[in-house]
């Protein structure tokens, strides 16, 4: 049975000062060990976990108080960081990786092995979090410290995915954007006006406070830190939950745009400072990840399609008019010069993405045809302009 890994995150209740000191010491030594391993890995061009451990294990064990499993986890962190990001500069003392030998969850409390000994902490969980942890064989976790000095434990939990039978000829298309965060082929959309206003407000506050360079300003920035991120995360969670619920109800696959490198292409165009900031803050990838893991749990397949021409093709007649003045998109309005369709532009694009997804998921019964082979426009056909003009 397929599984999906999710994270159970909750705050640790650290009451004693010596426990604070022990956690901070573990974080500092773990980060130092990772940086030493990173230096050796770059010098030796060694990115194999087994080889890097042989080169650094005994030296780091001799000069630190880290346990054997801490050092092994540090090796894996360095190697994984290289493989995932491609470039690692420095590790900071903000988190430490744990495994089955360095943490244990038992009766509402959690035991964590630190540099001196195993400490037990209270860990208040919600009902849903307790259900996720009950009967699970938890193998990996991360102990982290926030800027405000609070400690959190993130436990990776594997849950079983549903086995669902979905239709290969039915898909829900999702069009992503900044003006409308998401629009589906079922006619539902989420306006991004409130989100853009919230981000603009926080950006203005940060600019004003940072220009004063005062101690009270730095305290204000620390207090505001994370609010914008948490609001964006909350919005994306709600949108992804609604999309997956609709697909689960309709037994349909989910078809989304593959917007990889979209920021580079947008920033290459002439843009003012505000538009560039909004583009760089666009969290389409977070929404995609939320939809992915929720869909995996529900057993709903996801298809990613190229975004090219999805906003120019008419979803009613599958045409692109050669004259841009007769078939065009203007803000939220799309007008087709062939069939006279006049509809919401995001809804039109979502319908094209859905049809594209069905074509990819079920190639034996294609729903679109390709009439612009030299331009690789799947689903577009050029024909002589019909008499009568635009309806």
Tab-separated table of C-alpha atoms in Angstrom:
chain	number	residue	atom	x	y	z
A	1	UNK	CA	0.000	0.000	0.000
A	2	UNK	CA	1.258	3.471	-0.866
A	3	UNK	CA	2.138	5.827	1.966
A	4	UNK	CA	2.463	9.584	2.370
A	5	UNK	CA	4.823	11.259	4.835
A	6	UNK	CA	3.438	14.218	6.760
A	7	UNK	CA	4.813	16.197	9.700
A	8	UNK	CA	3.340	16.446	13.177
A	9	UNK	CA	4.637	19.696	14.675
A	10	UNK	CA	4.139	20.870	18.225
A	11	UNK	CA	5.783	23.017	20.856
A	12	UNK	CA	8.008	21.482	23.524
A	13	UNK	CA	7.442	22.682	27.084
A	14	UNK	CA	10.934	23.344	28.451
A	15	UNK	CA	10.719	24.340	32.117
A	16	UNK	CA	14.253	24.068	33.499
A	17	UNK	CA	17.188	26.292	32.601
A	18	UNK	CA	19.584	23.369	32.330
A	19	UNK	CA	17.327	21.869	29.668
A	20	UNK	CA	17.510	25.106	27.660
A	21	UNK	CA	21.305	25.026	27.929
A	22	UNK	CA	21.468	21.370	26.907
A	23	UNK	CA	19.279	21.929	23.820
A	24	UNK	CA	21.237	25.019	22.750
A	25	UNK	CA	24.543	23.213	23.213
A	26	UNK	CA	23.293	20.310	21.075
A	27	UNK	CA	22.163	22.707	18.345
A	28	UNK	CA	25.507	24.532	18.293
A	29	UNK	CA	27.613	21.381	18.217
A	30	UNK	CA	25.404	19.747	15.584
A	31	UNK	CA	25.697	22.806	13.314
A	32	UNK	CA	29.464	22.924	13.871
A	33	UNK	CA	29.738	19.233	12.951
A	34	UNK	CA	27.720	19.793	9.770
A	35	UNK	CA	29.946	22.698	8.744
A	36	UNK	CA	33.113	20.668	9.379
A	37	UNK	CA	31.739	17.821	7.272
A	38	UNK	CA	30.762	20.289	4.550
A	39	UNK	CA	34.329	21.617	4.442
A	40	UNK	CA	35.759	18.106	4.113
A	41	UNK	CA	33.171	17.142	1.492
A	42	UNK	CA	34.051	20.160	-0.657
A	43	UNK	CA	37.791	19.621	-0.276
A	44	UNK	CA	37.601	15.909	-1.107
A	45	UNK	CA	34.653	16.211	-3.502
A	46	UNK	CA	33.012	13.447	-1.493
A	47	UNK	CA	29.211	13.409	-1.385
A	48	UNK	CA	28.684	9.771	-0.429
A	49	UNK	CA	27.284	9.331	3.083
A	50	UNK	CA	29.382	6.234	3.814
A	51	UNK	CA	32.648	7.747	2.588
A	52	UNK	CA	32.049	11.104	4.280
A	53	UNK	CA	31.296	9.355	7.569
A	54	UNK	CA	34.571	7.436	7.397
A	55	UNK	CA	36.476	10.673	6.773
A	56	UNK	CA	34.928	12.735	9.587
A	57	UNK	CA	33.277	10.506	12.208
A	58	UNK	CA	36.144	9.890	14.641
A	59	UNK	CA	37.583	13.408	14.439
A	60	UNK	CA	34.248	15.045	15.246
A	61	UNK	CA	33.416	12.494	17.921
A	62	UNK	CA	36.733	13.278	19.660
A	63	UNK	CA	36.169	17.045	19.946
A	64	UNK	CA	32.396	17.240	20.577
A	65	UNK	CA	29.899	15.818	23.052
A	66	UNK	CA	27.595	14.614	20.273
A	67	UNK	CA	26.368	11.049	20.411
A	68	UNK	CA	27.154	8.579	17.649
A	69	UNK	CA	23.681	8.868	16.118
A	70	UNK	CA	23.898	12.672	16.094
A	71	UNK	CA	27.046	12.491	13.969
A	72	UNK	CA	25.483	9.955	11.595
A	73	UNK	CA	22.450	12.227	11.219
A	74	UNK	CA	24.759	15.185	10.540
A	75	UNK	CA	26.375	13.248	7.687
A	76	UNK	CA	22.987	12.543	6.147
A	77	UNK	CA	21.953	16.186	6.509
A	78	UNK	CA	25.034	17.406	4.628
A	79	UNK	CA	24.626	14.892	1.815
A	80	UNK	CA	20.866	15.441	1.500
A	81	UNK	CA	21.297	19.221	1.472
A	82	UNK	CA	23.741	18.927	-1.407
A	83	UNK	CA	21.490	16.616	-3.433
A	84	UNK	CA	18.352	18.702	-2.863
A	85	UNK	CA	19.651	22.266	-3.246
A	86	UNK	CA	22.850	21.691	-5.228
A	87	UNK	CA	24.696	24.393	-3.292
A	88	UNK	CA	25.179	24.660	0.475
A	89	UNK	CA	26.897	27.640	2.092
A	90	UNK	CA	26.606	27.156	5.847
A	91	UNK	CA	24.528	25.351	8.458
A	92	UNK	CA	23.101	27.405	11.307
A	93	UNK	CA	22.372	26.285	14.869
A	94	UNK	CA	18.595	26.213	14.429
A	95	UNK	CA	17.753	22.499	14.240
A	96	UNK	CA	19.092	19.011	14.857
A	97	UNK	CA	18.050	15.820	13.080
A	98	UNK	CA	16.850	12.919	15.233
A	99	UNK	CA	16.208	9.256	14.508
A	100	UNK	CA	14.580	6.325	16.256
A	101	UNK	CA	17.499	6.022	18.694
A	102	UNK	CA	17.551	9.668	19.748
A	103	UNK	CA	13.864	10.376	20.387
A	104	UNK	CA	10.855	8.460	21.679
A	105	UNK	CA	7.201	9.425	22.116
A	106	UNK	CA	5.397	7.939	25.101
A	107	UNK	CA	2.181	8.820	26.976
A	108	UNK	CA	1.996	12.480	25.995
A	109	UNK	CA	5.675	13.193	26.586
A	110	UNK	CA	8.735	12.897	24.408
A	111	UNK	CA	12.272	11.824	25.278
A	112	UNK	CA	15.124	13.422	23.309
A	113	UNK	CA	18.776	12.424	23.536
A	114	UNK	CA	20.958	15.527	23.867
A	115	UNK	CA	24.698	15.973	24.389
A	116	UNK	CA	24.552	15.125	28.116
A	117	UNK	CA	21.678	12.643	28.474
A	118	UNK	CA	18.107	11.875	27.448
A	119	UNK	CA	15.674	14.581	28.578
A	120	UNK	CA	11.912	14.203	28.850
A	121	UNK	CA	9.618	17.064	27.835
A	122	UNK	CA	5.895	17.656	27.914
A	123	UNK	CA	4.353	17.724	24.499
A	124	UNK	CA	0.731	18.804	24.224
A	125	UNK	CA	-0.932	17.321	21.149
A	126	UNK	CA	-4.317	17.923	19.612
A	127	UNK	CA	-6.761	15.077	19.061
A	128	UNK	CA	-5.881	14.852	15.362
A	129	UNK	CA	-2.154	14.780	16.114
A	130	UNK	CA	-2.617	12.001	18.665
A	131	UNK	CA	-4.524	9.975	16.074
A	132	UNK	CA	-1.645	10.383	13.623
A	133	UNK	CA	0.974	9.234	16.150
A	134	UNK	CA	-0.955	6.316	17.644
A	135	UNK	CA	0.365	2.972	16.484
A	136	UNK	CA	2.895	4.573	14.127
A	137	UNK	CA	6.567	3.579	13.945
A	138	UNK	CA	8.107	7.053	14.020
A	139	UNK	CA	11.627	6.924	12.600
A	140	UNK	CA	12.671	10.520	11.969
A	141	UNK	CA	12.141	13.882	13.651
A	142	UNK	CA	13.668	17.363	13.815
A	143	UNK	CA	14.178	19.460	16.947
A	144	UNK	CA	14.154	23.157	15.998
A	145	UNK	CA	14.445	26.516	17.717
A	146	UNK	CA	12.644	29.633	16.531
A	147	UNK	CA	13.988	33.186	16.583
A	148	UNK	CA	11.912	33.884	19.683
A	149	UNK	CA	13.643	31.045	21.570
A	150	UNK	CA	10.808	28.500	21.451
A	151	UNK	CA	11.472	24.831	20.736
A	152	UNK	CA	9.424	22.643	18.394
A	153	UNK	CA	9.570	18.967	17.530
A	154	UNK	CA	8.615	17.930	13.987
A	155	UNK	CA	7.918	14.212	13.704
A	156	UNK	CA	7.699	12.566	10.280
A	157	UNK	CA	4.709	10.224	10.174
A	158	UNK	CA	3.880	7.803	7.360
A	159	UNK	CA	0.168	7.289	6.786
A	160	UNK	CA	-1.546	4.920	4.401
A	161	UNK	CA	-3.105	6.372	1.266
A	162	UNK	CA	-6.602	5.561	0.096
A	163	UNK	CA	-7.131	3.253	-2.853
A	164	UNK	CA	-9.577	5.051	-5.084
A	165	UNK	CA	-10.778	4.347	-8.579
A	166	UNK	CA	-10.858	7.589	-10.563
A	167	UNK	CA	-11.968	8.158	-14.127
A	168	UNK	CA	-9.161	8.489	-16.664
A	169	UNK	CA	-11.395	10.662	-18.826
A	170	UNK	CA	-12.378	13.183	-16.154
A	171	UNK	CA	-10.080	15.855	-14.757
A	172	UNK	CA	-10.300	19.027	-12.728
A	173	UNK	CA	-8.053	21.701	-14.193
A	174	UNK	CA	-6.392	24.224	-11.884
A	175	UNK	CA	-5.147	27.548	-13.256
A	176	UNK	CA	-2.702	29.359	-10.935
A	177	UNK	CA	-2.099	33.093	-10.881
A	178	UNK	CA	-1.514	36.171	-8.756
A	179	UNK	CA	-4.731	38.068	-9.483
A	180	UNK	CA	-6.730	34.894	-8.848
A	181	UNK	CA	-4.728	32.515	-6.667
A	182	UNK	CA	-6.411	29.502	-8.264
A	183	UNK	CA	-9.342	28.823	-10.577
A	184	UNK	CA	-10.762	25.389	-11.367
A	185	UNK	CA	-12.581	24.014	-14.363
A	186	UNK	CA	-15.610	23.443	-12.105
A	187	UNK	CA	-16.118	27.210	-11.936
A	188	UNK	CA	-14.653	27.868	-8.484
A	189	UNK	CA	-11.971	30.498	-7.975
A	190	UNK	CA	-10.103	32.181	-5.119
A	191	UNK	CA	-9.439	35.904	-5.432
A	192	UNK	CA	-5.954	37.063	-4.478
A	193	UNK	CA	-6.859	40.690	-3.719
A	194	UNK	CA	-6.866	40.227	0.067
A	195	UNK	CA	-3.584	38.334	-0.035
A	196	UNK	CA	-1.906	40.997	-2.189
A	197	UNK	CA	-3.155	43.774	0.105
A	198	UNK	CA	-1.851	41.923	3.157
A	199	UNK	CA	1.566	41.431	1.605
A	200	UNK	CA	1.745	45.042	0.421
A	201	UNK	CA	0.901	46.217	3.939
A	202	UNK	CA	3.611	44.094	5.546
A	203	UNK	CA	6.142	45.198	2.922
A	204	UNK	CA	5.361	48.857	3.626
A	205	UNK	CA	5.679	48.349	7.387
A	206	UNK	CA	9.009	46.542	6.998
A	207	UNK	CA	10.389	49.280	4.743
A	208	UNK	CA	9.374	52.045	7.156
A	209	UNK	CA	10.710	50.266	10.229
A	210	UNK	CA	13.994	49.211	8.634
A	211	UNK	CA	14.695	52.764	7.462
A	212	UNK	CA	14.677	54.035	11.074
A	213	UNK	CA	17.276	51.507	12.318
A	214	UNK	CA	16.070	51.702	15.909
A	215	UNK	CA	16.028	49.097	18.671
A	216	UNK	CA	12.256	49.337	19.020
A	217	UNK	CA	11.981	48.823	15.265
A	218	UNK	CA	13.945	45.581	15.486
A	219	UNK	CA	11.640	44.394	18.273
A	220	UNK	CA	8.638	45.192	16.065
A	221	UNK	CA	10.121	43.247	13.147
A	222	UNK	CA	10.648	40.230	15.402
A	223	UNK	CA	7.036	40.443	16.536
A	224	UNK	CA	5.765	40.681	12.963
A	225	UNK	CA	8.094	37.937	11.750
A	226	UNK	CA	6.193	35.009	10.324
A	227	UNK	CA	2.733	36.561	10.268
A	228	UNK	CA	2.718	37.021	6.498
A	229	UNK	CA	4.084	33.504	5.991
A	230	UNK	CA	1.485	31.932	8.286
A	231	UNK	CA	-1.348	33.800	6.562
A	232	UNK	CA	-0.159	32.620	3.137
A	233	UNK	CA	0.147	29.080	4.440
A	234	UNK	CA	-3.371	29.178	5.864
A	235	UNK	CA	-4.782	30.415	2.537
A	236	UNK	CA	-2.994	27.701	0.550
A	237	UNK	CA	-4.139	24.980	2.953
A	238	UNK	CA	-7.764	26.021	2.504
A	239	UNK	CA	-7.494	26.183	-1.288
A	240	UNK	CA	-5.734	22.817	-1.593
A	241	UNK	CA	-8.248	21.144	0.717
A	242	UNK	CA	-11.154	22.403	-1.387
A	243	UNK	CA	-9.538	21.285	-4.665
A	244	UNK	CA	-8.796	17.775	-3.410
A	245	UNK	CA	-12.249	17.429	-1.832
A	246	UNK	CA	-13.902	18.312	-5.140
A	247	UNK	CA	-11.719	15.834	-7.042
A	248	UNK	CA	-12.461	13.129	-4.475
A	249	UNK	CA	-16.200	13.758	-4.739
A	250	UNK	CA	-16.169	13.704	-8.562
A	251	UNK	CA	-13.675	10.773	-8.797
A	252	UNK	CA	-11.524	12.875	-11.133
A	253	UNK	CA	-7.821	13.420	-11.530
A	254	UNK	CA	-6.235	16.829	-10.860
A	255	UNK	CA	-4.480	18.641	-13.692
A	256	UNK	CA	-2.148	21.537	-12.796
A	257	UNK	CA	0.294	23.788	-14.609
A	258	UNK	CA	4.001	23.108	-14.317
A	259	UNK	CA	5.285	26.595	-13.488
A	260	UNK	CA	8.942	25.690	-12.990
A	261	UNK	CA	11.240	28.689	-13.661
A	262	UNK	CA	8.251	30.998	-14.159
A	263	UNK	CA	9.822	33.669	-11.920
A	264	UNK	CA	12.948	33.879	-14.067
A	265	UNK	CA	10.940	34.407	-17.226
A	266	UNK	CA	8.690	37.025	-15.600
A	267	UNK	CA	11.562	38.952	-14.021
A	268	UNK	CA	13.350	39.040	-17.357
A	269	UNK	CA	10.648	41.426	-18.601
A	270	UNK	CA	10.623	45.139	-17.686
A	271	UNK	CA	8.790	45.370	-14.354
A	272	UNK	CA	8.570	47.924	-11.577
A	273	UNK	CA	9.744	47.234	-8.046
A	274	UNK	CA	6.293	46.385	-6.701
A	275	UNK	CA	5.499	43.884	-9.463
A	276	UNK	CA	8.890	42.235	-9.060
A	277	UNK	CA	8.309	41.859	-5.314
A	278	UNK	CA	4.853	40.386	-5.877
A	279	UNK	CA	6.242	37.927	-8.402
A	280	UNK	CA	9.008	36.802	-6.064
A	281	UNK	CA	6.492	36.389	-3.211
A	282	UNK	CA	4.125	34.339	-5.357
A	283	UNK	CA	3.762	31.033	-3.481
A	284	UNK	CA	2.421	28.842	-6.286
A	285	UNK	CA	4.895	26.065	-5.446
A	286	UNK	CA	3.696	25.824	-1.850
A	287	UNK	CA	0.120	25.476	-3.094
A	288	UNK	CA	1.266	22.772	-5.494
A	289	UNK	CA	2.964	20.839	-2.666
A	290	UNK	CA	-0.136	21.089	-0.471
A	291	UNK	CA	-2.349	19.804	-3.273
A	292	UNK	CA	0.112	16.990	-3.973
A	293	UNK	CA	0.303	15.543	-0.492
A	294	UNK	CA	-3.438	15.893	0.162
A	295	UNK	CA	-4.181	14.239	-3.184
A	296	UNK	CA	-1.751	11.389	-2.435
A	297	UNK	CA	-3.530	10.695	0.850
A	298	UNK	CA	-6.901	10.693	-0.915
A	299	UNK	CA	-5.596	8.487	-3.749
A	300	UNK	CA	-6.142	11.149	-6.428
A	301	UNK	CA	-3.575	11.208	-9.290
A	302	UNK	CA	-2.078	14.551	-10.331
A	303	UNK	CA	-0.981	15.451	-13.863
A	304	UNK	CA	1.281	18.436	-14.582
A	305	UNK	CA	0.943	20.074	-17.986
A	306	UNK	CA	2.952	22.825	-19.771
A	307	UNK	CA	1.340	26.240	-19.240
A	308	UNK	CA	2.049	27.466	-22.788
A	309	UNK	CA	-1.025	28.699	-24.716
A	310	UNK	CA	-3.522	27.548	-22.066
A	311	UNK	CA	-4.752	31.149	-21.769
A	312	UNK	CA	-4.932	31.728	-25.539
A	313	UNK	CA	-6.840	28.629	-26.643
A	314	UNK	CA	-10.632	28.815	-26.565
A	315	UNK	CA	-11.913	25.973	-24.392
A	316	UNK	CA	-15.181	25.840	-26.368
A	317	UNK	CA	-13.862	25.437	-29.922
A	318	UNK	CA	-10.134	24.706	-29.321
A	319	UNK	CA	-8.936	27.478	-31.629
A	320	UNK	CA	-6.387	30.284	-31.493
A	321	UNK	CA	-7.272	33.125	-33.835
A	322	UNK	CA	-4.284	34.371	-35.901
A	323	UNK	CA	-5.430	37.972	-35.404
A	324	UNK	CA	-4.839	38.899	-31.731
A	325	UNK	CA	-7.355	41.748	-31.969
A	326	UNK	CA	-10.207	39.303	-32.608
A	327	UNK	CA	-9.356	36.595	-30.075
A	328	UNK	CA	-7.834	38.016	-26.927
A	329	UNK	CA	-7.581	38.017	-23.134
A	330	UNK	CA	-8.102	41.288	-21.291
A	331	UNK	CA	-7.598	40.984	-17.522
A	332	UNK	CA	-10.390	38.612	-16.385
A	333	UNK	CA	-12.172	38.480	-19.762
A	334	UNK	CA	-11.513	36.086	-22.645
A	335	UNK	CA	-13.113	36.586	-26.059
A	336	UNK	CA	-12.860	34.030	-28.895
A	337	UNK	CA	-12.828	35.353	-32.458
A	338	UNK	CA	-14.132	32.095	-33.913
A	339	UNK	CA	-17.093	30.887	-31.862
A	340	UNK	CA	-17.811	34.177	-30.089
A	341	UNK	CA	-17.304	32.736	-26.600
A	342	UNK	CA	-17.047	35.430	-23.933
A	343	UNK	CA	-16.149	34.070	-20.512
A	344	UNK	CA	-13.852	34.403	-17.511
A	345	UNK	CA	-10.232	34.071	-18.639
A	346	UNK	CA	-9.100	31.962	-15.662
A	347	UNK	CA	-12.056	29.607	-16.074
A	348	UNK	CA	-11.224	29.240	-19.773
A	349	UNK	CA	-7.593	28.415	-18.965
A	350	UNK	CA	-8.642	25.905	-16.289
A	351	UNK	CA	-10.856	24.097	-18.816
A	352	UNK	CA	-7.924	23.860	-21.236
A	353	UNK	CA	-5.664	22.523	-18.460
A	354	UNK	CA	-8.291	19.900	-17.596
A	355	UNK	CA	-8.572	18.773	-21.227
A	356	UNK	CA	-4.784	18.720	-21.532
A	357	UNK	CA	-4.564	16.580	-18.381
A	358	UNK	CA	-7.057	14.046	-19.741
A	359	UNK	CA	-5.044	13.826	-22.968
A	360	UNK	CA	-1.823	13.114	-21.074
A	361	UNK	CA	-3.410	10.727	-18.587
A	362	UNK	CA	-5.312	8.801	-21.254
A	363	UNK	CA	-3.334	9.081	-24.506
A	364	UNK	CA	-5.247	6.225	-26.139
A	365	UNK	CA	-8.343	8.438	-26.297
A	366	UNK	CA	-7.102	12.014	-26.912
A	367	UNK	CA	-9.491	14.866	-26.358
A	368	UNK	CA	-7.430	17.499	-28.148
A	369	UNK	CA	-5.879	17.692	-31.566
A	370	UNK	CA	-2.759	19.507	-32.704
A	371	UNK	CA	-3.052	21.820	-35.671
A	372	UNK	CA	0.000	23.994	-34.990
A	373	UNK	CA	2.715	21.367	-35.086
A	374	UNK	CA	5.571	23.816	-35.779
A	375	UNK	CA	4.588	25.836	-32.698
A	376	UNK	CA	3.775	22.792	-30.537
A	377	UNK	CA	0.341	24.002	-29.474
A	378	UNK	CA	-1.573	20.970	-28.285
A	379	UNK	CA	-5.258	21.526	-28.717
A	380	UNK	CA	-5.159	24.525	-31.079
A	381	UNK	CA	-6.374	24.476	-34.665
A	382	UNK	CA	-6.109	27.219	-37.276
A	383	UNK	CA	-8.935	27.490	-39.800
A	384	UNK	CA	-10.125	30.250	-42.090
A	385	UNK	CA	-12.063	32.918	-40.259
A	386	UNK	CA	-15.796	32.145	-40.356
A	387	UNK	CA	-18.132	34.651	-41.871
A	388	UNK	CA	-20.154	36.780	-39.527
A	389	UNK	CA	-17.328	37.986	-37.278
A	390	UNK	CA	-17.390	37.810	-33.550
A	391	UNK	CA	-20.680	37.027	-31.881
